[in-house]
């Protein structure tokens, strides 16, 4: 099943399970969304539960907040990552704060679906990675699946959560196919998972780069290096314990994401692991990411986005550090 279809199946299950669940977003009804993730849902559940909204992201999120406060469980779609900013105030100043502001009396179980990341050959504002902006805001949960099985179960776990959850969907992986076991849940959406065991170094990443990291680890194995790969999965809350445990075991850590390294979420991972496992590390935590610049034209995005070579180069730099115990 492709990742996009897995999300569609998860939305269908939750629409069936709870009549309070509804979807709202631009072109998600008759069109089925620009990536066809919501294809067929309006035909089956009606326009009152799969709502085509005006082109107004602030209105989508503001309406979702109001619906949640009245007992509904809205799932809002932001059509592209770069379109989220008109609703940034609604998300960070209102959605994230209402539960705390009311001393726990009011819950706002809003799920925000947001395609993010690059490598689709698109134009400006269609390939961004704004996760660090939302991770900095207390009161929001952020998760990002990397495979169809996780996409199905993590979406369902997000919708039933009493907290607001942003699901960052790696749009370059919408057509990635994989087995989806609808009877066996994935691990808790808010935990990291070790996807490949290793002994010499750890490579931690999430969302669109997980497949790249696994491929880089396979190449490294051919060079005689055993690389452990961690899918971070949950950006907030961050399962730093799993990452730090792995780094302490392998004694080296490289963190990768598509967003710029400057101020990127990899810095938070690096800081936490340095605090928790400093005396076990043989090299500083290294980061691989996009450059500190606006996202480039599609003809140049291959130079901007981390690839296997850049991950392997970071691993080489990590192994080149002299051992402090030598």
Coordinates of C-alpha atoms in Angstrom, one line a residue:
X1 CA 0.0 0.0 0.0
X2 CA 1.4 3.5 -0.8
X3 CA 1.9 5.8 2.1
X4 CA -0.8 8.2 0.8
X5 CA -3.3 5.4 0.6
X6 CA -2.4 4.3 4.1
X7 CA -3.3 7.7 5.4
X8 CA -6.5 7.6 3.4
X9 CA -7.4 4.3 5.1
X10 CA -6.6 5.7 8.5
X11 CA -8.9 8.7 7.9
X12 CA -11.6 6.4 6.7
X13 CA -11.4 4.2 9.8
X14 CA -11.6 7.2 12.2
X15 CA -14.5 8.8 10.2
X16 CA -16.3 5.4 10.6
X17 CA -15.4 5.0 14.3
X18 CA -16.5 8.4 15.6
X19 CA -19.2 10.7 14.0
X20 CA -17.5 13.6 15.7
X21 CA -14.5 13.3 13.4
X22 CA -14.5 15.4 10.4
X23 CA -12.0 16.7 7.8
X24 CA -11.5 20.2 6.6
X25 CA -9.2 21.7 4.0
X26 CA -8.7 23.2 0.6
X27 CA -9.8 20.9 -2.3
X28 CA -10.0 17.8 -0.1
X29 CA -13.5 16.9 -1.1
X30 CA -14.4 16.4 -4.7
X31 CA -10.8 16.6 -5.9
X32 CA -9.5 14.4 -3.1
X33 CA -6.6 16.7 -2.3
X34 CA -3.8 17.8 -4.5
X35 CA -2.0 14.5 -3.6
X36 CA -5.3 12.5 -3.6
X37 CA -4.8 11.6 0.0
X38 CA -8.5 12.2 0.8
X39 CA -9.7 10.6 -2.5
X40 CA -13.3 9.2 -2.2
X41 CA -13.9 10.3 1.4
X42 CA -16.4 13.0 0.6
X43 CA -18.3 10.7 -1.7
X44 CA -18.7 8.2 1.2
X45 CA -19.1 10.5 4.2
X46 CA -20.7 13.6 2.6
X47 CA -19.7 17.3 2.4
X48 CA -20.7 18.0 6.0
X49 CA -17.9 15.7 7.3
X50 CA -15.3 16.2 4.5
X51 CA -15.4 19.9 4.1
X52 CA -14.0 21.8 1.2
X53 CA -12.8 25.1 2.8
X54 CA -12.1 28.4 1.2
X55 CA -8.4 29.2 0.4
X56 CA -7.8 30.6 3.9
X57 CA -5.4 28.7 6.2
X58 CA -6.1 30.9 9.2
X59 CA -9.8 30.2 8.7
X60 CA -9.2 26.4 8.5
X61 CA -7.4 26.3 11.8
X62 CA -9.6 28.8 13.5
X63 CA -12.7 26.9 12.5
X64 CA -11.0 23.6 13.6
X65 CA -10.3 25.1 17.1
X66 CA -13.9 26.2 17.4
X67 CA -15.2 22.8 16.3
X68 CA -12.9 21.1 18.8
X69 CA -14.2 23.3 21.6
X70 CA -17.7 22.3 20.7
X71 CA -16.9 18.5 21.0
X72 CA -15.8 17.6 17.5
X73 CA -12.5 16.1 16.4
X74 CA -11.4 18.0 13.3
X75 CA -8.6 16.9 11.0
X76 CA -7.4 19.9 9.2
X77 CA -5.3 19.7 6.0
X78 CA -2.7 22.4 5.1
X79 CA -2.2 21.9 1.4
X80 CA 1.5 22.5 1.4
X81 CA 4.1 23.2 4.1
X82 CA 4.8 26.7 3.0
X83 CA 1.1 27.6 3.1
X84 CA 0.9 27.1 6.9
X85 CA 2.2 30.6 7.9
X86 CA -1.1 32.5 7.6
X87 CA -2.4 30.1 10.3
X88 CA 0.8 30.3 12.4
X89 CA -0.8 32.6 14.9
X90 CA -3.9 30.4 15.3
X91 CA -1.7 27.4 15.9
X92 CA 1.0 28.8 18.2
X93 CA -1.0 31.4 20.1
X94 CA -4.4 29.7 20.3
X95 CA -4.4 26.0 19.6
X96 CA -1.3 25.2 21.6
X97 CA -2.3 27.4 24.6
X98 CA -6.0 26.8 25.2
X99 CA -5.7 23.7 27.3
X100 CA -3.2 25.4 29.6
X101 CA -5.0 28.7 29.5
X102 CA -8.2 27.1 30.8
X103 CA -6.3 25.2 33.5
X104 CA -7.1 21.9 31.7
X105 CA -10.9 22.5 31.5
X106 CA -10.9 22.7 27.7
X107 CA -9.3 20.2 25.3
X108 CA -8.8 21.0 21.6
X109 CA -8.2 17.6 19.9
X110 CA -7.3 19.1 16.5
X111 CA -5.1 17.1 14.1
X112 CA -3.3 19.1 11.5
X113 CA -2.1 17.2 8.4
X114 CA 0.8 18.9 6.7
X115 CA 2.7 17.6 3.6
X116 CA 6.3 18.8 4.1
X117 CA 9.8 18.5 2.6
X118 CA 11.2 18.5 -0.9
X119 CA 12.3 16.4 -3.9
X120 CA 9.0 16.7 -5.8
X121 CA 10.3 19.2 -8.3
X122 CA 7.9 21.9 -7.2
X123 CA 8.1 25.7 -6.8
X124 CA 8.8 28.0 -3.9
X125 CA 6.7 27.5 -0.7
X126 CA 5.9 23.9 -1.8
X127 CA 9.0 22.1 -0.4
X128 CA 9.7 23.5 3.1
X129 CA 10.4 21.9 6.4
X130 CA 9.1 24.1 9.2
X131 CA 9.1 21.5 12.0
X132 CA 11.5 23.4 14.3
X133 CA 9.1 26.4 14.4
X134 CA 6.3 24.3 15.8
X135 CA 8.6 22.1 18.0
X136 CA 9.6 25.3 19.9
X137 CA 5.9 25.8 20.9
X138 CA 4.8 24.0 24.0
X139 CA 1.4 22.4 23.8
X140 CA 1.8 20.9 20.4
X141 CA 2.7 17.3 19.5
X142 CA 4.6 16.8 16.2
X143 CA 5.0 13.4 14.6
X144 CA 6.2 12.3 11.1
X145 CA 5.8 8.8 9.7
X146 CA 8.4 7.4 7.3
X147 CA 6.6 4.3 6.0
X148 CA 3.0 3.2 5.2
X149 CA 2.5 1.1 8.3
X150 CA 3.5 3.9 10.6
X151 CA 1.5 6.4 8.5
X152 CA -1.7 4.4 9.1
X153 CA -1.3 3.9 12.8
X154 CA 0.3 7.2 13.7
X155 CA -2.5 9.1 12.0
X156 CA -5.1 7.1 13.9
X157 CA -3.2 7.7 17.2
X158 CA -3.0 11.4 16.4
X159 CA -6.8 11.7 15.8
X160 CA -7.8 10.0 19.0
X161 CA -5.3 12.1 21.1
X162 CA -6.8 14.7 23.4
X163 CA -3.9 17.0 22.5
X164 CA -3.4 19.0 19.3
X165 CA -1.2 17.0 16.9
X166 CA 0.6 18.1 13.8
X167 CA 1.3 15.2 11.5
X168 CA 4.1 16.0 9.1
X169 CA 3.6 13.9 6.0
X170 CA 6.8 13.5 3.9
X171 CA 5.3 14.3 0.5
X172 CA 8.2 12.8 -1.5
X173 CA 7.3 9.4 0.1
X174 CA 3.5 9.5 -0.6
X175 CA 4.1 6.9 -3.3
X176 CA 6.4 4.7 -1.2
X177 CA 4.8 1.3 -1.0
X178 CA 5.0 -1.0 2.0
X179 CA 3.0 -3.6 4.0
X180 CA 0.3 -2.2 6.3
X181 CA -1.0 -4.5 9.0
X182 CA -4.3 -2.9 10.1
X183 CA -4.7 -5.4 12.9
X184 CA -1.3 -4.9 14.6
X185 CA -0.7 -1.4 15.8
X186 CA 2.6 0.4 15.2
X187 CA 4.5 1.3 18.4
X188 CA 3.4 4.4 20.2
X189 CA 3.5 7.3 17.8
X190 CA 5.4 9.5 20.3
X191 CA 8.5 7.2 20.5
X192 CA 11.6 6.7 18.4
X193 CA 12.4 3.3 16.8
X194 CA 15.6 1.5 16.0
X195 CA 15.2 0.3 12.4
X196 CA 18.6 -1.2 11.9
X197 CA 21.0 -2.4 14.6
X198 CA 24.6 -1.3 14.5
X199 CA 27.7 -1.0 16.7
X200 CA 30.0 1.6 15.2
X201 CA 27.9 4.8 14.8
X202 CA 24.2 5.9 15.0
X203 CA 22.4 7.8 12.2
X204 CA 19.2 9.4 13.5
X205 CA 16.6 11.0 11.2
X206 CA 12.9 11.2 10.5
X207 CA 10.3 11.4 7.8
X208 CA 11.6 11.7 4.2
X209 CA 15.2 10.9 5.0
X210 CA 14.7 7.6 6.8
X211 CA 14.9 5.7 3.5
X212 CA 18.1 7.6 2.6
X213 CA 19.6 6.8 6.0
X214 CA 18.9 3.1 5.6
X215 CA 20.5 3.1 2.2
X216 CA 23.5 5.0 3.6
X217 CA 23.9 2.4 6.3
X218 CA 23.8 -0.4 3.7
X219 CA 26.7 1.3 1.8
X220 CA 28.6 1.8 5.0
X221 CA 28.2 -1.9 5.8
X222 CA 30.0 -2.6 2.5
X223 CA 32.8 -0.4 3.8
X224 CA 33.1 -2.4 7.0
X225 CA 31.1 -0.1 9.3
X226 CA 28.1 -1.1 11.3
X227 CA 25.7 1.9 11.4
X228 CA 22.6 1.9 13.6
X229 CA 19.6 3.8 12.1
X230 CA 17.0 5.4 14.3
X231 CA 13.6 6.8 13.0
X232 CA 12.9 9.6 15.4
X233 CA 9.2 9.6 14.5
X234 CA 8.1 12.0 17.2
X235 CA 9.6 15.5 17.1
X236 CA 7.6 16.7 20.1
X237 CA 7.7 15.0 22.5
X238 CA 11.2 13.8 21.7
X239 CA 12.2 10.3 22.7
X240 CA 15.7 11.4 23.5
X241 CA 16.3 8.4 25.7
X242 CA 16.2 6.0 22.8
X243 CA 18.6 8.1 20.8
X244 CA 21.0 8.7 23.7
X245 CA 21.0 5.0 24.5
X246 CA 22.0 4.2 21.0
X247 CA 24.6 7.0 20.8
X248 CA 26.1 5.7 24.1
X249 CA 26.4 2.2 22.6
X250 CA 27.9 3.2 19.3
X251 CA 29.8 6.2 20.6
X252 CA 29.1 8.3 17.5
X253 CA 26.0 10.1 16.3
X254 CA 25.0 11.8 13.1
X255 CA 21.6 13.6 12.9
X256 CA 20.0 14.3 9.5
X257 CA 17.0 16.3 8.3
X258 CA 15.9 18.2 5.2
X259 CA 15.4 21.5 7.1
X260 CA 18.4 23.9 7.4
X261 CA 21.0 22.8 10.0
X262 CA 21.1 26.4 11.4
X263 CA 18.5 26.5 14.1
X264 CA 17.2 23.1 13.0
X265 CA 15.7 20.4 15.1
X266 CA 18.9 18.4 14.8
X267 CA 20.5 20.9 17.2
X268 CA 18.1 20.0 19.9
X269 CA 18.9 16.3 19.5
X270 CA 22.6 17.0 19.5
X271 CA 22.3 19.0 22.7
X272 CA 20.3 16.5 24.5
X273 CA 22.5 13.6 23.5
X274 CA 25.6 15.6 24.5
X275 CA 24.1 16.2 27.9
X276 CA 23.0 12.5 28.4
X277 CA 25.9 10.6 26.8
X278 CA 28.9 13.1 26.7
X279 CA 31.3 10.8 28.4
X280 CA 30.5 7.9 26.1
X281 CA 31.0 9.8 22.8
X282 CA 34.2 9.5 20.8
X283 CA 33.3 12.4 18.5
X284 CA 30.9 15.4 18.7
X285 CA 27.4 14.9 17.4
X286 CA 27.4 16.0 13.7
X287 CA 24.4 17.3 11.7
X288 CA 23.5 16.9 8.1
X289 CA 20.7 19.1 6.7
X290 CA 19.7 21.8 4.2
X291 CA 21.6 25.0 3.8
X292 CA 20.7 28.3 5.6
X293 CA 19.0 29.8 2.5
X294 CA 15.5 29.9 1.0
X295 CA 14.5 26.6 -0.7
X296 CA 16.1 26.6 -4.1
X297 CA 14.5 26.2 -7.6
X298 CA 13.6 22.6 -8.4
X299 CA 16.5 22.2 -10.8
X300 CA 18.9 22.8 -7.9
X301 CA 17.1 21.0 -5.0
X302 CA 19.3 17.9 -5.5
X303 CA 22.3 20.1 -4.3
X304 CA 20.3 21.3 -1.3
X305 CA 18.8 18.1 0.1
X306 CA 20.9 15.6 2.1
X307 CA 21.6 12.5 0.2
X308 CA 23.6 9.2 0.8
X309 CA 26.9 10.9 0.0
X310 CA 26.4 13.7 2.5
X311 CA 25.4 11.2 5.2
X312 CA 28.4 9.0 4.5
X313 CA 30.7 12.1 4.5
X314 CA 29.4 13.0 7.9
X315 CA 30.1 9.5 9.2
X316 CA 33.6 9.7 7.7
X317 CA 34.2 13.0 9.7
X318 CA 32.9 11.3 12.8
X319 CA 35.2 8.4 12.5
X320 CA 38.1 10.7 11.7
X321 CA 38.0 12.3 15.2
X322 CA 40.9 11.1 17.3
X323 CA 39.8 9.1 20.3
X324 CA 40.0 11.0 23.5
X325 CA 41.0 7.8 25.2
X326 CA 44.0 7.2 22.8

